[in-house]
Amino acid sequence: MNLIAKPSKENIKTYLPIGIVLVILSFLDVFINAFFNYNLLGFFPNQISYFSPLILGFIGFYLIRIEFSGVRFLDILNKNINSNNFNAFLTLLTVFIIIKSIPPLLNWFVLDANFLGNSKDDCTGDGACWVFIKVWFNRFMYGLYPDAEQWRINTAFLILFVIVGISFFVSSRLKKYFILFLVFIYPFLGIELISGGSFGLKYVETAAWGGLSLTFIISAFAILFCFPIGVFLALGRRSSLPAIRYVSIGFIELWRGVPLITVLFMSAVMFPMFLPDGTFIDKLIRVLIAITLFEAAYMAEVVRGGLQALPKGQYEAARSLGMGYWKMNLLIILPQALKLVIPGIANTLLALVKDTPLIFVVGLMELAGMIGLAKTNPKWLGMAMEGYVFAGLVFWVICYAMSRYSQNLEKKLSTER
Amino acid sequence: MGKIIELKKVNKWFDKFQVLKDIDLEVASQEKIVICGPSGSGKSTLIRCINRLEEHQEGNIIVDGTELAENTKNIEKIRAEVGMVFQQFNLFPHLSILDNCTLAPIWVKKLPKKEAEEVAMRNLTRVQIDDQALKFPGQLSGGQQQRAAIARALCMEPKIMLFDEPTSALDPEMIKEVLDVMVDLAKGGMTMIVVTHEMGFAKEVADYMIFMDEGKIVERAKTKEFFENPKSERTKLFLSQIL
């Protein structure tokens, strides 16, 4: 008989409690160490003490690795995180790292952070100085837009949210009109409201626009325009007419081959030099066109991937029913191809949103740009960390929302069983 | 009965390889023709030329009085009159069976939606899958999908139906349900050109048999004569292998 029998159903009564105690002990040790800075197993020699939770946990996991124990929870646990020695080791390491990293993060974000006050001097703790975000919040949202006029931006976005909100609850027939309004009328209405100059609204030049609202405006317009342009380019690249095909290929390869930052710089600085005297195109519009065309080239390749994935039979079936090129593509090919590449489209659009900070090269400042400006303010030096963490969180929320939406769309449109 | 399809000296190449050699063929209205032959003999290419899914390089193809040429407008008009059923069904997977059937009538023939749906339901009933109308193609069996594809083609109310090996991708027990629909269609007086290896079906409905080999029409004969007294040696050999 072995001295230490392999854990099995026979010795479950002794092994299971010992194993559980060891695992709990190891977690507890790391936990107390991390949160209260007290070494529970300090009586061991130094080196062993350092690794003791790992060793204890490892033995514990070994003891509870009982096949077909009949205890449901234990079986699930063993199958998923404790299937062999290596996985048990990885599990322990992951849990330890998570436990270990909670206290410092918690301290920086909340416990040692300062929330109250109006100036840098109010930040006395070691943690984050959220006062910075609070004081500058208005600027981070609206840029240099005049305070008295900010209600216009709020109204524009409020209208958007209300319309989108309502459109989720109306019948599919009405929904069509809502979408048409959102795509074709609302963008220009919103811009009119924010830009002003008519209807008794004070004109606000685009150089004053900024902050998160500018991030949204640029992203929304670029997404709105780059998508159809990308689809046309994708179709063009597969066209049987050589002129259209080569123009599409040339366009796509040109824009894909140039870094966005160069494109933006050229659109803002070099492009006006080629314009005849007296003509003037707003800087924001030039930048928007540049981003749109740049992302359209990427979009085109994503869509082309979907087009190529469709079997030839779909084209033949559509043609055999008497459909011409446009009917075939709009009714049969694109609905299927676009559905296939939703993940790729979401990818491109997420990249687009995250590319918007690059417009700082032409002097426009959206969220990240405003933070960059604020952190160089002499009264607020040394606030880069807070600012960029804040920007990161905001961007993450936006992008995660987009990602979830694309996943829902994918599920909703799936017709396969 | 007038000629509805006429092929004169049709030649076609895929690069340097000649797939159709001097094809002459006349089909009268309401005639049923079955084309058979070994694989690679050009029979699929031949019927795909009739609705110009493939382009021929030499000769003339005249369908219902219109010559098929570069002019696209004509071709779409012809295709609307010529129904086609494919080996791989080629239903549109993103649309329900009903929408598969109404799409072309609504967008190509400009039929009002309601009328198109009536036509669709009538044809789906005819192929006995009216109870599946709201399902998606992926939820149907192969036989049901092929019958739906036939209904979809019928919804355009075509004058001619082309079948490109309609039962070759089906499980054996599903072949019969598709053939039954085709027999029913033939008895209804449709002009049909069928590429198939189902000789039982051919004997039952075909007016003429065509045997093709290496891009040429080797033999064209009345069905009875074709099976009982084939003239060419190549035909005899082929028949002895598949019967």
XYZ file of C-alpha atoms in Angstrom:
660
model
C 0.000 0.000 0.000
C 1.217 3.460 -0.887
C 1.943 5.796 1.940
C 0.053 8.549 0.193
C -2.807 7.072 -1.806
C -3.959 8.836 -4.966
C -6.986 11.011 -4.216
C -10.051 9.034 -5.133
C -13.592 8.401 -4.091
C -12.543 6.059 -1.268
C -10.433 8.541 0.648
C -12.591 11.559 -0.193
C -13.628 11.914 3.440
C -10.102 12.630 4.618
C -8.557 14.252 1.553
C -11.297 16.710 0.717
C -11.353 18.583 4.071
C -7.556 18.717 4.236
C -7.346 19.936 0.635
C -9.974 22.602 1.169
C -8.287 23.833 4.320
C -4.922 24.069 2.539
C -6.358 25.970 -0.422
C -8.256 28.365 1.828
C -5.160 28.838 3.967
C -3.080 29.761 0.938
C -5.645 32.283 -0.330
C -6.033 33.697 3.169
C -2.297 34.136 3.498
C -2.031 36.105 0.270
C -5.128 38.097 1.161
C -3.892 39.097 4.605
C -0.476 39.813 3.216
C -1.883 42.065 0.525
C -4.482 43.935 2.561
C -2.993 44.061 6.071
C 0.664 43.621 5.323
C 0.979 40.814 7.869
C 2.736 37.569 7.038
C 0.572 34.768 8.340
C 3.136 32.065 7.585
C 6.083 34.111 8.715
C 7.382 31.362 10.977
C 8.788 29.552 7.967
C 12.285 30.462 6.789
C 12.306 33.467 4.493
C 12.438 31.793 1.053
C 9.878 29.161 1.926
C 7.621 31.745 3.477
C 7.568 33.646 0.213
C 6.425 30.620 -1.752
C 4.393 29.003 1.011
C 0.936 29.995 -0.279
C 1.822 28.570 -3.660
C 3.081 25.312 -2.139
C 0.139 24.936 0.221
C -2.384 25.756 -2.451
C -0.730 23.349 -4.858
C -0.884 20.468 -2.384
C -4.468 21.408 -1.533
C -5.489 21.399 -5.177
C -3.787 18.032 -5.616
C -5.727 16.553 -2.736
C -9.106 17.729 -3.955
C -8.517 16.558 -7.533
C -10.860 13.594 -7.193
C -12.305 12.188 -10.398
C -16.063 11.601 -10.547
C -16.395 12.564 -6.890
C -20.152 12.848 -7.204
C -20.028 16.305 -5.670
C -21.253 18.539 -8.464
C -19.413 21.700 -7.507
C -16.143 19.851 -7.006
C -16.413 18.172 -10.394
C -17.020 21.477 -12.160
C -14.118 23.058 -10.295
C -11.766 20.198 -11.104
C -12.742 20.127 -14.754
C -12.328 23.851 -15.343
C -9.498 25.139 -13.184
C -7.843 22.098 -11.637
C -7.638 19.477 -14.364
C -3.902 18.826 -13.873
C -0.897 20.078 -11.931
C -0.015 22.764 -14.464
C -3.544 24.165 -14.564
C -3.726 24.150 -10.772
C -0.488 26.139 -10.723
C -1.832 28.674 -13.251
C -5.077 28.987 -11.300
C -3.206 29.732 -8.093
C -0.945 32.248 -9.790
C -3.867 34.078 -11.417
C -5.846 34.281 -8.194
C -2.803 35.476 -6.260
C -2.020 38.185 -8.790
C -5.617 39.397 -8.680
C -5.654 39.486 -4.864
C -2.268 41.157 -4.762
C -3.184 43.881 -7.221
C -6.461 44.915 -5.615
C -5.085 46.935 -2.648
C -2.735 49.238 -4.569
C -5.386 49.915 -7.224
C -8.055 50.475 -4.582
C -5.735 52.820 -2.711
C -4.880 54.870 -5.768
C -8.379 55.070 -7.184
C -10.420 55.525 -4.008
C -8.907 55.236 -0.549
C -5.938 57.582 -0.879
C -7.559 59.687 -3.604
C -8.868 63.242 -3.199
C -12.305 64.156 -4.407
C -13.011 67.444 -2.683
C -11.579 70.865 -3.349
C -10.901 73.230 -6.219
C -7.164 73.347 -6.694
C -4.128 71.178 -6.791
C -3.321 72.103 -3.184
C -6.425 70.253 -2.017
C -4.840 67.016 -3.177
C -2.902 65.875 -0.130
C -3.194 62.096 -0.378
C -0.879 59.688 -2.185
C -3.632 58.513 -4.541
C -5.309 60.032 -7.543
C -6.261 63.680 -7.596
C -9.764 63.508 -9.005
C -10.167 67.184 -8.218
C -8.304 67.738 -11.484
C -10.986 65.911 -13.449
C -13.746 67.656 -11.528
C -12.387 71.143 -12.113
C -11.656 70.539 -15.774
C -14.698 68.383 -16.470
C -16.488 71.054 -18.427
C -13.477 71.557 -20.680
C -13.026 67.808 -21.159
C -16.625 67.573 -22.332
C -16.984 70.736 -24.410
C -13.468 71.923 -25.211
C -13.228 75.689 -25.569
C -16.892 76.010 -26.463
C -18.294 79.091 -24.657
C -19.928 78.162 -21.357
C -23.080 80.139 -22.121
C -23.675 78.197 -25.317
C -23.012 74.688 -24.064
C -26.729 73.969 -23.754
C -26.712 73.712 -27.543
C -24.375 70.727 -27.495
C -26.393 69.167 -24.691
C -29.609 69.694 -26.630
C -28.148 68.215 -29.798
C -27.045 65.051 -27.989
C -30.226 64.881 -25.946
C -32.306 64.939 -29.127
C -30.122 62.170 -30.544
C -30.534 59.970 -27.461
C -34.282 60.566 -27.326
C -34.734 59.667 -30.999
C -32.549 56.577 -30.727
C -34.359 55.607 -27.529
C -37.802 55.955 -29.091
C -36.768 54.116 -32.239
C -36.148 50.986 -30.161
C -39.776 50.871 -29.132
C -41.668 51.715 -32.313
C -42.917 49.275 -34.944
C -40.526 48.208 -37.673
C -42.409 50.287 -40.280
C -41.965 53.500 -38.334
C -38.413 52.506 -37.451
C -37.456 52.883 -41.100
C -38.376 56.583 -41.014
C -36.523 57.073 -37.745
C -33.383 55.589 -39.259
C -33.724 57.680 -42.418
C -34.102 60.782 -40.261
C -31.096 59.848 -38.133
C -28.861 59.203 -41.126
C -29.902 61.917 -43.555
C -31.424 64.807 -41.611
C -30.292 64.716 -38.011
C -26.504 65.054 -38.596
C -26.956 68.348 -40.413
C -29.540 69.579 -37.935
C -27.199 68.756 -35.054
C -24.250 70.473 -36.698
C -26.367 73.529 -37.435
C -27.358 73.695 -33.773
C -23.805 73.339 -32.507
C -22.207 75.575 -35.094
C -24.875 78.283 -35.022
C -24.813 81.383 -37.200
C -28.503 81.212 -38.064
C -31.852 81.102 -36.264
C -30.488 83.718 -33.854
C -27.823 81.318 -32.538
C -24.397 82.779 -31.971
C -21.784 81.419 -34.379
C -19.150 79.270 -32.679
C -16.117 78.586 -34.832
C -14.968 74.991 -35.041
C -11.590 75.812 -33.483
C -13.469 76.254 -30.199
C -15.085 72.841 -30.434
C -13.421 70.149 -28.429
C -13.530 67.608 -25.673
C -15.641 64.485 -25.639
C -18.369 66.150 -27.695
C -15.871 66.632 -30.526
C -14.834 62.972 -30.205
C -18.469 62.045 -30.713
C -19.039 64.463 -33.573
C -15.975 63.320 -35.511
C -16.601 59.628 -34.840
C -20.258 59.851 -35.799
C -19.677 61.695 -39.068
C -16.701 59.572 -40.055
C -18.640 56.355 -39.348
C -21.660 57.644 -41.221
C -19.695 58.474 -44.366
C -16.882 55.917 -44.347
C -19.295 53.007 -44.333
C -21.086 53.655 -47.660
C -17.862 54.844 -49.300
C -16.132 51.677 -48.129
C -18.922 49.505 -49.523
C -18.726 51.244 -52.902
C -14.952 50.868 -52.981
C -15.262 47.177 -52.165
C -17.750 46.695 -54.994
C -15.567 48.813 -57.245
C -12.532 46.692 -56.548
C -14.461 43.644 -57.742
C -16.033 45.415 -60.710
C -15.651 43.901 -64.160
C -15.023 47.371 -65.587
C -11.252 47.933 -65.538
C -11.480 51.726 -65.095
C -13.574 51.438 -61.943
C -11.512 48.545 -60.646
C -8.161 50.267 -61.003
C -9.412 53.540 -59.559
C -10.734 51.632 -56.526
C -7.532 49.655 -56.079
C -5.461 52.814 -56.419
C -7.569 54.690 -53.903
C -7.553 51.896 -51.341
C -3.847 51.193 -51.596
C -2.958 54.896 -51.468
C -4.945 55.594 -48.296
C -4.027 52.357 -46.587
C -0.372 52.948 -47.224
C -0.160 56.330 -45.501
C -0.185 56.866 -41.722
C -3.273 58.720 -40.500
C -1.150 61.369 -38.821
C 0.428 62.294 -42.161
C -2.943 62.413 -43.840
C -4.309 64.704 -41.149
C -1.297 66.975 -41.335
C -1.561 67.239 -45.108
C -5.304 67.883 -44.983
C -4.865 70.735 -42.549
C -1.598 72.309 -43.618
C -0.808 71.425 -47.211
C -4.242 71.081 -48.763
C -5.162 74.809 -48.339
C -2.072 75.770 -50.325
C -3.524 74.094 -53.400
C -6.857 75.846 -53.100
C -7.407 78.984 -55.165
C -7.133 82.250 -53.239
C -10.221 83.207 -51.335
C -11.666 79.706 -51.071
C -11.753 78.369 -47.572
C -12.799 75.023 -46.256
C -13.150 74.709 -42.514
C -10.318 72.826 -40.827
C -12.690 70.456 -39.065
C -14.370 69.551 -42.339
C -11.001 68.888 -43.971
C -10.003 66.676 -41.064
C -13.335 64.860 -41.200
C -12.924 64.172 -44.899
C -9.400 62.899 -44.294
C -10.445 60.513 -41.502
C -13.478 59.367 -43.484
C -11.504 58.510 -46.608
C -8.742 56.886 -44.571
C -11.137 54.599 -42.703
C -13.178 53.984 -45.854
C -10.138 52.314 -47.402
C -9.945 49.909 -44.457
C -13.687 49.395 -44.500
C -13.510 48.540 -48.191
C -11.096 45.697 -47.563
C -13.194 44.345 -44.692
C -16.315 44.373 -46.857
C -14.427 42.819 -49.754
C -13.539 39.936 -47.466
C -17.260 39.348 -46.955
C -17.992 39.593 -50.656
C -15.354 37.003 -51.428
C -16.694 34.613 -48.820
C -20.051 34.303 -50.590
C -20.421 31.289 -52.877
C -20.650 31.937 -56.618
C -24.070 30.299 -56.602
C -25.595 33.284 -54.812
C -24.552 35.584 -57.646
C -25.809 33.112 -60.253
C -29.143 32.589 -58.517
C -29.710 36.341 -58.319
C -28.798 36.813 -61.960
C -30.899 33.882 -63.096
C -33.925 35.617 -61.547
C -33.358 38.613 -63.803
C -31.691 40.915 -61.279
C -29.262 43.519 -62.549
C -25.994 44.473 -60.859
C -27.446 46.862 -58.277
C -30.450 44.774 -57.331
C -28.249 41.697 -57.001
C -25.769 43.490 -54.750
C -28.231 45.445 -52.629
C -30.776 42.672 -52.105
C -28.727 39.488 -52.134
C -24.992 39.976 -51.867
C -24.416 42.886 -49.484
C -26.931 41.836 -46.812
C -25.131 38.510 -46.533
C -21.596 39.826 -46.941
C -22.028 42.622 -44.389
C -23.535 40.210 -41.884
C -20.488 37.984 -42.282
C -18.041 40.792 -41.576
C -19.774 42.484 -38.639
C -16.777 41.676 -36.391
C -14.416 43.235 -38.927
C -16.622 46.300 -39.336
C -16.818 46.731 -35.571
C -13.034 46.429 -35.458
C -12.568 49.191 -38.020
C -15.089 51.497 -36.360
C -13.525 50.978 -32.928
C -10.145 51.808 -34.411
C -11.696 54.917 -35.944
C -13.001 56.125 -32.574
C -9.641 55.508 -30.967
C -7.841 57.295 -33.821
C -9.666 60.562 -33.174
C -7.102 61.818 -30.601
C -4.633 62.112 -33.479
C -6.381 65.273 -34.636
C -4.209 67.085 -32.076
C -1.585 67.376 -34.842
C -3.752 69.954 -36.549
C -4.625 71.771 -33.346
C -8.049 70.278 -32.745
C -8.502 68.889 -29.263
C -10.988 66.216 -28.421
C -11.004 64.438 -25.058
C -7.405 63.222 -24.987
C -6.234 66.486 -26.540
C -7.964 68.579 -23.874
C -6.370 66.432 -21.189
C -3.008 66.994 -22.801
C -3.685 70.720 -22.681
C -4.920 70.700 -19.090
C -1.959 68.782 -17.742
C 0.430 71.444 -19.049
C -1.423 74.161 -17.163
C 1.092 75.539 -14.609
C -1.441 75.206 -11.807
C -2.065 71.565 -12.556
C 1.303 70.073 -13.404
C 1.781 66.381 -12.693
C -1.795 65.332 -13.373
C -1.080 63.297 -16.501
C -1.853 59.987 -14.804
C -5.335 61.013 -13.624
C -6.120 62.596 -16.960
C -5.113 59.674 -19.126
C -6.698 57.094 -16.834
C -9.892 59.094 -17.129
C -9.566 59.281 -20.926
C -8.836 55.554 -21.035
C -11.944 54.751 -19.021
C -14.155 56.962 -21.162
C -12.813 55.477 -24.391
C -13.178 51.992 -22.986
C -16.821 52.593 -22.100
C -17.556 53.929 -25.592
C -15.751 51.104 -27.344
C -17.166 48.395 -25.123
C -20.671 49.681 -25.807
C -19.983 49.540 -29.552
C -18.564 46.065 -29.242
C -21.600 44.804 -27.323
C -23.896 46.379 -29.873
C -22.101 44.616 -32.724
C -22.370 41.297 -30.912
C -26.097 41.767 -30.396
C -26.519 42.671 -34.032
C -24.680 39.535 -35.058
C -26.954 37.391 -32.915
C -30.083 39.132 -34.105
C -29.243 38.725 -37.783
C -28.213 35.108 -37.566
C -30.572 32.856 -39.514
C -28.653 29.645 -39.112
C -29.596 27.035 -36.606
C -45.537 24.978 -82.151
C -42.899 27.670 -82.641
C -39.294 27.472 -81.727
C -38.626 29.064 -78.353
C -34.929 28.310 -78.091
C -32.566 28.160 -81.018
C -28.806 27.544 -80.891
C -26.812 27.877 -84.094
C -23.188 26.756 -84.369
C -22.413 27.694 -80.764
C -18.769 27.447 -79.741
C -17.302 28.197 -76.348
C -13.821 28.022 -74.879
C -12.538 28.161 -71.333
C -9.143 29.680 -72.099
C -7.790 27.270 -74.718
C -10.033 24.351 -73.812
C -13.081 24.083 -76.047
C -16.155 23.123 -73.992
C -18.839 23.496 -76.656
C -18.269 22.500 -80.268
C -20.694 23.561 -83.000
C -23.827 23.055 -80.951
C -27.063 23.202 -82.946
C -30.246 22.844 -80.984
C -33.879 23.774 -81.424
C -36.468 23.543 -78.715
C -40.136 24.058 -79.422
C -42.510 25.582 -76.924
C -43.703 23.052 -74.314
C -41.071 20.511 -75.317
C -39.192 18.636 -72.608
C -35.600 17.819 -73.304
C -33.256 15.790 -71.146
C -29.518 16.169 -71.648
C -27.236 13.415 -70.424
C -23.605 12.527 -70.827
C -20.445 11.906 -68.853
C -19.134 14.605 -66.535
C -17.108 17.264 -68.281
C -19.042 16.806 -71.495
C -20.293 20.411 -71.447
C -23.957 19.773 -70.666
C -24.103 22.173 -67.710
C -22.218 24.794 -69.679
C -24.713 24.388 -72.518
C -27.790 25.164 -70.440
C -25.965 27.916 -68.564
C -25.367 29.556 -71.934
C -29.117 29.653 -72.544
C -29.615 32.248 -69.774
C -26.121 33.630 -70.298
C -24.642 32.703 -66.949
C -21.866 31.666 -69.312
C -21.031 33.661 -72.422
C -20.546 31.872 -75.730
C -17.885 33.116 -78.095
C -19.190 32.037 -81.474
C -22.576 31.327 -82.978
C -26.061 32.540 -82.103
C -28.388 31.787 -79.226
C -31.937 33.010 -79.694
C -34.337 32.707 -76.785
C -37.972 33.616 -77.351
C -37.077 35.724 -80.374
C -34.253 37.666 -78.706
C -30.652 37.042 -79.555
C -28.290 36.841 -76.591
C -25.436 39.290 -77.021
C -23.512 41.933 -75.132
C -26.600 44.100 -74.589
C -27.418 43.735 -70.887
C -30.994 45.018 -70.866
C -32.097 42.182 -73.112
C -30.327 39.628 -71.010
C -32.118 40.631 -67.835
C -35.429 40.448 -69.680
C -34.579 36.962 -70.947
C -33.421 35.784 -67.544
C -36.711 36.862 -66.020
C -38.426 34.529 -68.490
C -36.051 31.621 -68.041
C -36.176 29.935 -64.662
C -33.152 28.046 -63.457
C -32.740 25.393 -60.791
C -29.225 24.676 -59.554
C -27.530 21.575 -58.243
C -26.699 23.386 -54.975
C -30.188 24.968 -54.629
C -28.633 28.444 -54.123
C -31.479 29.706 -51.976
C -30.795 33.038 -50.304
C -29.947 32.035 -46.722
C -30.672 35.453 -45.193
C -34.306 35.412 -46.332
C -37.260 33.255 -45.365
C -38.592 30.823 -47.973
C -41.482 33.191 -48.659
C -39.120 36.160 -49.112
C -36.915 34.037 -51.371
C -39.965 33.559 -53.577
C -41.279 37.129 -53.531
C -37.999 39.045 -53.855
C -37.555 38.818 -57.620
C -41.263 39.262 -58.503
C -41.381 42.420 -56.361
C -38.084 43.964 -57.474
C -37.755 42.703 -61.045
C -41.367 42.299 -62.199
C -42.588 45.170 -59.964
C -45.444 43.107 -58.611
C -47.219 44.572 -55.550
C -46.119 42.800 -52.385
C -49.499 41.296 -51.690
C -49.857 39.852 -55.157
C -46.308 38.503 -55.059
C -47.072 36.725 -51.805
C -50.187 35.158 -53.295
C -48.180 33.901 -56.272
C -45.498 32.602 -53.915
C -47.943 30.740 -51.710
C -49.599 29.221 -54.775
C -46.258 27.916 -56.022
C -45.148 26.752 -52.580
C -48.398 24.828 -52.303
C -47.713 23.337 -55.706
C -44.363 21.983 -54.497
C -45.960 21.065 -51.168
C -43.919 23.150 -48.771
C -46.433 25.909 -48.069
C -46.186 25.010 -44.381
C -42.460 25.905 -44.430
C -42.957 29.372 -45.926
C -41.759 31.336 -42.908
C -38.718 29.206 -42.165
C -35.202 29.985 -43.320
C -33.442 27.789 -45.905
C -31.005 26.495 -43.291
C -33.889 24.927 -41.380
C -35.104 22.810 -44.313
C -33.978 19.431 -45.605
C -32.193 19.198 -48.936
C -35.277 17.985 -50.779
C -37.378 20.760 -49.299
C -34.737 23.331 -50.224
C -34.653 22.157 -53.825
C -38.442 22.279 -54.046
C -38.331 25.791 -52.601
C -35.777 26.695 -55.266
C -38.135 25.363 -57.948
C -40.990 27.398 -56.451
C -38.770 30.488 -56.408
C -38.067 30.082 -60.127
C -41.757 29.446 -60.871
C -42.765 32.652 -59.105
C -41.279 34.624 -62.000
C -43.776 32.757 -64.220
C -41.068 31.722 -66.665
C -41.699 30.374 -70.141
C -38.738 28.031 -69.917
C -37.265 26.117 -66.988
C -33.644 24.976 -66.917
C -32.585 22.274 -64.452
C -28.883 21.815 -63.820
C -28.534 18.398 -62.169
C -31.295 19.199 -59.679
C -31.047 15.942 -57.756
C -27.297 15.342 -57.723
C -26.718 16.949 -54.314
C -29.594 15.149 -52.608
C -29.807 12.100 -50.373
C -31.411 9.170 -52.221
C -34.676 9.277 -50.287
C -35.157 12.937 -51.167
C -34.651 12.552 -54.906
C -38.148 11.270 -55.500
C -39.935 14.223 -53.908
C -38.053 16.601 -56.201
C -38.603 14.460 -59.304
C -42.338 14.255 -58.511
C -42.509 18.050 -58.564
C -40.666 18.114 -61.890
C -42.971 15.508 -63.423
C -45.946 17.539 -62.280
C -44.409 20.616 -63.860
C -43.786 18.771 -67.132
C -47.377 17.611 -67.278
C -48.468 21.222 -66.782
C -46.945 22.062 -70.168
C -43.742 23.868 -69.152
C -40.860 24.018 -71.621
C -38.065 22.215 -69.804
C -34.420 21.481 -70.411
C -33.063 19.132 -67.788
C -29.505 17.989 -67.236
C -29.765 14.836 -65.173
C -28.654 11.250 -64.702
C -32.138 10.160 -63.589
C -33.048 7.972 -66.548
C -36.364 6.906 -65.052
C -37.438 10.518 -65.006
C -36.166 10.993 -68.549
C -38.194 8.036 -69.855
C -41.305 9.368 -68.170
C -41.320 12.967 -69.332
C -38.777 13.675 -72.056
C -39.828 14.304 -75.638
C -36.251 14.252 -76.823
C -33.018 12.934 -75.381
C -29.694 14.559 -76.068
C -26.427 12.782 -75.431
C -23.329 14.931 -75.175
C -19.685 13.985 -75.078
C -16.561 16.130 -75.274
C -18.519 19.298 -75.999
C -20.464 17.857 -78.916
C -24.032 16.676 -79.284
C -23.436 13.036 -80.166
C -27.019 11.946 -80.467
C -30.416 13.602 -80.435
C -33.399 11.284 -80.647
C -36.960 10.697 -79.538
C -36.886 9.249 -76.037
C -38.180 5.810 -76.931
C -35.797 5.434 -79.821
C -32.893 6.764 -77.754
C -33.238 4.094 -75.111
C -34.291 1.209 -77.319
C -32.206 1.796 -80.369
C -29.298 4.195 -79.824
C -27.334 4.841 -82.987
C -23.848 5.840 -81.869
C -21.449 3.454 -80.174
C -20.579 6.088 -77.550
C -24.239 6.373 -76.530
C -24.578 2.609 -76.307
C -21.553 2.409 -74.057
C -22.835 5.229 -71.804
C -26.302 3.712 -71.528
C -24.929 0.286 -70.753
C -22.947 1.827 -67.903
C -25.710 3.763 -66.205
C -28.810 1.630 -66.859
